[in-house]
Amino acid sequence: MSSDSGSKKRVQFRAPEGLVQQADTLATVLETDRTTVIISALRDYLRDAAHNDELKQEIAEAYYDDDITFTELKELVGHEEAANFRLLKEQLEEEFIEETAEELADS
């Protein structure tokens, strides 16, 4: 996964008031700020998502459909898993080309 040491981007979003209050309370307990709590929660969520087989399949399908780039894929699932998805995509594309060529030759 990519490092946190790069540039930062400001984001804004609306969240349920109770959820924000929980983040603020946890920030108080941890003697930190809301941003740190939210970043930590987001980092944990993304790490867990990368190990969820159903979500990993959705990520792979987005890559196969060219909805996300290889770099984005690698950031979500890690280098090794991304390399496996890339190899499979190339194999699927080659298989499609061969099948199409055969169909055209038969017609």
JSON list of C-alpha atoms in Angstrom, two decimals:
[
{"chain": "A", "resi": 1, "resn": "MET", "atom": "CA", "xyz": [0.00, 0.00, 0.00]},
{"chain": "A", "resi": 2, "resn": "SER", "atom": "CA", "xyz": [1.08, 3.55, -0.52]},
{"chain": "A", "resi": 3, "resn": "SER", "atom": "CA", "xyz": [2.84, 5.53, 2.18]},
{"chain": "A", "resi": 4, "resn": "ASP", "atom": "CA", "xyz": [1.23, 8.28, 4.24]},
{"chain": "A", "resi": 5, "resn": "SER", "atom": "CA", "xyz": [4.31, 10.50, 3.87]},
{"chain": "A", "resi": 6, "resn": "GLY", "atom": "CA", "xyz": [3.13, 12.15, 0.62]},
{"chain": "A", "resi": 7, "resn": "SER", "atom": "CA", "xyz": [1.15, 15.31, 0.12]},
{"chain": "A", "resi": 8, "resn": "LYS", "atom": "CA", "xyz": [-2.15, 15.75, 1.86]},
{"chain": "A", "resi": 9, "resn": "LYS", "atom": "CA", "xyz": [-5.53, 16.59, 0.39]},
{"chain": "A", "resi": 10, "resn": "ARG", "atom": "CA", "xyz": [-8.31, 18.42, 2.15]},
{"chain": "A", "resi": 11, "resn": "VAL", "atom": "CA", "xyz": [-11.65, 16.60, 2.05]},
{"chain": "A", "resi": 12, "resn": "GLN", "atom": "CA", "xyz": [-15.05, 17.54, 3.39]},
{"chain": "A", "resi": 13, "resn": "PHE", "atom": "CA", "xyz": [-18.00, 15.28, 3.98]},
{"chain": "A", "resi": 14, "resn": "ARG", "atom": "CA", "xyz": [-21.16, 15.10, 5.99]},
{"chain": "A", "resi": 15, "resn": "ALA", "atom": "CA", "xyz": [-21.50, 12.41, 8.63]},
{"chain": "A", "resi": 16, "resn": "PRO", "atom": "CA", "xyz": [-24.18, 11.55, 11.17]},
{"chain": "A", "resi": 17, "resn": "GLU", "atom": "CA", "xyz": [-23.85, 13.79, 14.22]},
{"chain": "A", "resi": 18, "resn": "GLY", "atom": "CA", "xyz": [-23.64, 10.83, 16.60]},
{"chain": "A", "resi": 19, "resn": "LEU", "atom": "CA", "xyz": [-20.75, 9.34, 14.66]},
{"chain": "A", "resi": 20, "resn": "VAL", "atom": "CA", "xyz": [-18.84, 12.61, 14.72]},
{"chain": "A", "resi": 21, "resn": "GLN", "atom": "CA", "xyz": [-19.49, 12.88, 18.46]},
{"chain": "A", "resi": 22, "resn": "GLN", "atom": "CA", "xyz": [-18.07, 9.38, 18.97]},
{"chain": "A", "resi": 23, "resn": "ALA", "atom": "CA", "xyz": [-14.96, 10.35, 17.01]},
{"chain": "A", "resi": 24, "resn": "ASP", "atom": "CA", "xyz": [-14.60, 13.50, 19.11]},
{"chain": "A", "resi": 25, "resn": "THR", "atom": "CA", "xyz": [-15.00, 11.53, 22.33]},
{"chain": "A", "resi": 26, "resn": "LEU", "atom": "CA", "xyz": [-12.39, 8.99, 21.25]},
{"chain": "A", "resi": 27, "resn": "ALA", "atom": "CA", "xyz": [-10.07, 11.82, 20.26]},
{"chain": "A", "resi": 28, "resn": "THR", "atom": "CA", "xyz": [-10.44, 13.26, 23.76]},
{"chain": "A", "resi": 29, "resn": "VAL", "atom": "CA", "xyz": [-9.68, 9.89, 25.34]},
{"chain": "A", "resi": 30, "resn": "LEU", "atom": "CA", "xyz": [-6.62, 9.42, 23.11]},
{"chain": "A", "resi": 31, "resn": "GLU", "atom": "CA", "xyz": [-5.54, 13.03, 23.58]},
{"chain": "A", "resi": 32, "resn": "THR", "atom": "CA", "xyz": [-5.52, 13.64, 19.84]},
{"chain": "A", "resi": 33, "resn": "ASP", "atom": "CA", "xyz": [-7.84, 15.29, 17.33]},
{"chain": "A", "resi": 34, "resn": "ARG", "atom": "CA", "xyz": [-10.81, 14.21, 15.26]},
{"chain": "A", "resi": 35, "resn": "THR", "atom": "CA", "xyz": [-8.76, 14.13, 12.05]},
{"chain": "A", "resi": 36, "resn": "THR", "atom": "CA", "xyz": [-6.32, 11.62, 13.51]},
{"chain": "A", "resi": 37, "resn": "VAL", "atom": "CA", "xyz": [-9.18, 9.37, 14.64]},
{"chain": "A", "resi": 38, "resn": "ILE", "atom": "CA", "xyz": [-10.91, 9.53, 11.25]},
{"chain": "A", "resi": 39, "resn": "ILE", "atom": "CA", "xyz": [-7.68, 8.89, 9.32]},
{"chain": "A", "resi": 40, "resn": "SER", "atom": "CA", "xyz": [-6.94, 5.91, 11.53]},
{"chain": "A", "resi": 41, "resn": "ALA", "atom": "CA", "xyz": [-10.45, 4.53, 11.02]},
{"chain": "A", "resi": 42, "resn": "LEU", "atom": "CA", "xyz": [-10.21, 5.02, 7.25]},
{"chain": "A", "resi": 43, "resn": "ARG", "atom": "CA", "xyz": [-6.79, 3.35, 7.13]},
{"chain": "A", "resi": 44, "resn": "ASP", "atom": "CA", "xyz": [-8.13, 0.36, 9.10]},
{"chain": "A", "resi": 45, "resn": "TYR", "atom": "CA", "xyz": [-11.18, 0.10, 6.85]},
{"chain": "A", "resi": 46, "resn": "LEU", "atom": "CA", "xyz": [-9.10, 0.13, 3.68]},
{"chain": "A", "resi": 47, "resn": "ARG", "atom": "CA", "xyz": [-6.68, -2.45, 5.08]},
{"chain": "A", "resi": 48, "resn": "ASP", "atom": "CA", "xyz": [-9.57, -4.74, 6.03]},
{"chain": "A", "resi": 49, "resn": "ALA", "atom": "CA", "xyz": [-11.22, -4.20, 2.65]},
{"chain": "A", "resi": 50, "resn": "ALA", "atom": "CA", "xyz": [-8.08, -5.42, 0.91]},
{"chain": "A", "resi": 51, "resn": "HIS", "atom": "CA", "xyz": [-8.53, -8.77, 2.70]},
{"chain": "A", "resi": 52, "resn": "ASN", "atom": "CA", "xyz": [-12.26, -9.13, 2.05]},
{"chain": "A", "resi": 53, "resn": "ASP", "atom": "CA", "xyz": [-12.67, -11.67, -0.76]},
{"chain": "A", "resi": 54, "resn": "GLU", "atom": "CA", "xyz": [-15.99, -10.28, -2.04]},
{"chain": "A", "resi": 55, "resn": "LEU", "atom": "CA", "xyz": [-14.70, -6.72, -2.13]},
{"chain": "A", "resi": 56, "resn": "LYS", "atom": "CA", "xyz": [-11.42, -7.88, -3.66]},
{"chain": "A", "resi": 57, "resn": "GLN", "atom": "CA", "xyz": [-13.44, -9.46, -6.47]},
{"chain": "A", "resi": 58, "resn": "GLU", "atom": "CA", "xyz": [-15.27, -6.17, -7.06]},
{"chain": "A", "resi": 59, "resn": "ILE", "atom": "CA", "xyz": [-11.94, -4.35, -7.15]},
{"chain": "A", "resi": 60, "resn": "ALA", "atom": "CA", "xyz": [-10.59, -6.87, -9.67]},
{"chain": "A", "resi": 61, "resn": "GLU", "atom": "CA", "xyz": [-13.67, -6.49, -11.85]},
{"chain": "A", "resi": 62, "resn": "ALA", "atom": "CA", "xyz": [-13.23, -2.71, -11.82]},
{"chain": "A", "resi": 63, "resn": "TYR", "atom": "CA", "xyz": [-9.65, -3.24, -13.00]},
{"chain": "A", "resi": 64, "resn": "TYR", "atom": "CA", "xyz": [-10.68, -5.72, -15.69]},
{"chain": "A", "resi": 65, "resn": "ASP", "atom": "CA", "xyz": [-13.30, -3.23, -16.92]},
{"chain": "A", "resi": 66, "resn": "ASP", "atom": "CA", "xyz": [-10.66, -0.44, -16.95]},
{"chain": "A", "resi": 67, "resn": "ASP", "atom": "CA", "xyz": [-12.55, 1.55, -14.31]},
{"chain": "A", "resi": 68, "resn": "ILE", "atom": "CA", "xyz": [-9.38, 1.78, -12.21]},
{"chain": "A", "resi": 69, "resn": "THR", "atom": "CA", "xyz": [-5.72, 1.79, -13.19]},
{"chain": "A", "resi": 70, "resn": "PHE", "atom": "CA", "xyz": [-3.08, -0.75, -12.22]},
{"chain": "A", "resi": 71, "resn": "THR", "atom": "CA", "xyz": [-1.58, 1.83, -9.84]},
{"chain": "A", "resi": 72, "resn": "GLU", "atom": "CA", "xyz": [-4.95, 2.29, -8.12]},
{"chain": "A", "resi": 73, "resn": "LEU", "atom": "CA", "xyz": [-5.40, -1.48, -7.98]},
{"chain": "A", "resi": 74, "resn": "LYS", "atom": "CA", "xyz": [-1.97, -1.87, -6.39]},
{"chain": "A", "resi": 75, "resn": "GLU", "atom": "CA", "xyz": [-2.80, 0.76, -3.75]},
{"chain": "A", "resi": 76, "resn": "LEU", "atom": "CA", "xyz": [-5.94, -1.15, -2.78]},
{"chain": "A", "resi": 77, "resn": "VAL", "atom": "CA", "xyz": [-4.78, -4.76, -2.79]},
{"chain": "A", "resi": 78, "resn": "GLY", "atom": "CA", "xyz": [-0.99, -4.61, -2.64]},
{"chain": "A", "resi": 79, "resn": "HIS", "atom": "CA", "xyz": [1.68, -5.28, -5.23]},
{"chain": "A", "resi": 80, "resn": "GLU", "atom": "CA", "xyz": [1.60, -9.09, -5.30]},
{"chain": "A", "resi": 81, "resn": "GLU", "atom": "CA", "xyz": [-2.18, -9.39, -5.58]},
{"chain": "A", "resi": 82, "resn": "ALA", "atom": "CA", "xyz": [-2.27, -6.62, -8.20]},
{"chain": "A", "resi": 83, "resn": "ALA", "atom": "CA", "xyz": [0.39, -8.41, -10.25]},
{"chain": "A", "resi": 84, "resn": "ASN", "atom": "CA", "xyz": [-1.74, -11.58, -10.17]},
{"chain": "A", "resi": 85, "resn": "PHE", "atom": "CA", "xyz": [-4.81, -9.63, -11.33]},
{"chain": "A", "resi": 86, "resn": "ARG", "atom": "CA", "xyz": [-2.77, -8.02, -14.12]},
{"chain": "A", "resi": 87, "resn": "LEU", "atom": "CA", "xyz": [-1.55, -11.41, -15.32]},
{"chain": "A", "resi": 88, "resn": "LEU", "atom": "CA", "xyz": [-5.08, -12.82, -15.29]},
{"chain": "A", "resi": 89, "resn": "LYS", "atom": "CA", "xyz": [-6.38, -9.79, -17.20]},
{"chain": "A", "resi": 90, "resn": "GLU", "atom": "CA", "xyz": [-3.71, -10.26, -19.87]},
{"chain": "A", "resi": 91, "resn": "GLN", "atom": "CA", "xyz": [-4.57, -13.95, -20.15]},
{"chain": "A", "resi": 92, "resn": "LEU", "atom": "CA", "xyz": [-8.27, -13.18, -20.46]},
{"chain": "A", "resi": 93, "resn": "GLU", "atom": "CA", "xyz": [-7.60, -10.59, -23.15]},
{"chain": "A", "resi": 94, "resn": "GLU", "atom": "CA", "xyz": [-5.40, -13.03, -25.12]},
{"chain": "A", "resi": 95, "resn": "GLU", "atom": "CA", "xyz": [-8.06, -15.73, -24.81]},
{"chain": "A", "resi": 96, "resn": "PHE", "atom": "CA", "xyz": [-10.73, -13.31, -26.07]},
{"chain": "A", "resi": 97, "resn": "ILE", "atom": "CA", "xyz": [-8.58, -12.31, -29.05]},
{"chain": "A", "resi": 98, "resn": "GLU", "atom": "CA", "xyz": [-7.93, -15.95, -29.94]},
{"chain": "A", "resi": 99, "resn": "GLU", "atom": "CA", "xyz": [-11.62, -16.90, -29.64]},
{"chain": "A", "resi": 100, "resn": "THR", "atom": "CA", "xyz": [-12.65, -13.91, -31.76]},
{"chain": "A", "resi": 101, "resn": "ALA", "atom": "CA", "xyz": [-10.06, -14.77, -34.39]},
{"chain": "A", "resi": 102, "resn": "GLU", "atom": "CA", "xyz": [-11.35, -18.36, -34.50]},
{"chain": "A", "resi": 103, "resn": "GLU", "atom": "CA", "xyz": [-14.97, -17.18, -34.83]},
{"chain": "A", "resi": 104, "resn": "LEU", "atom": "CA", "xyz": [-14.02, -14.85, -37.69]},
{"chain": "A", "resi": 105, "resn": "ALA", "atom": "CA", "xyz": [-12.07, -17.60, -39.40]},
{"chain": "A", "resi": 106, "resn": "ASP", "atom": "CA", "xyz": [-15.08, -19.95, -39.15]},
{"chain": "A", "resi": 107, "resn": "SER", "atom": "CA", "xyz": [-17.53, -17.47, -40.69]}
]
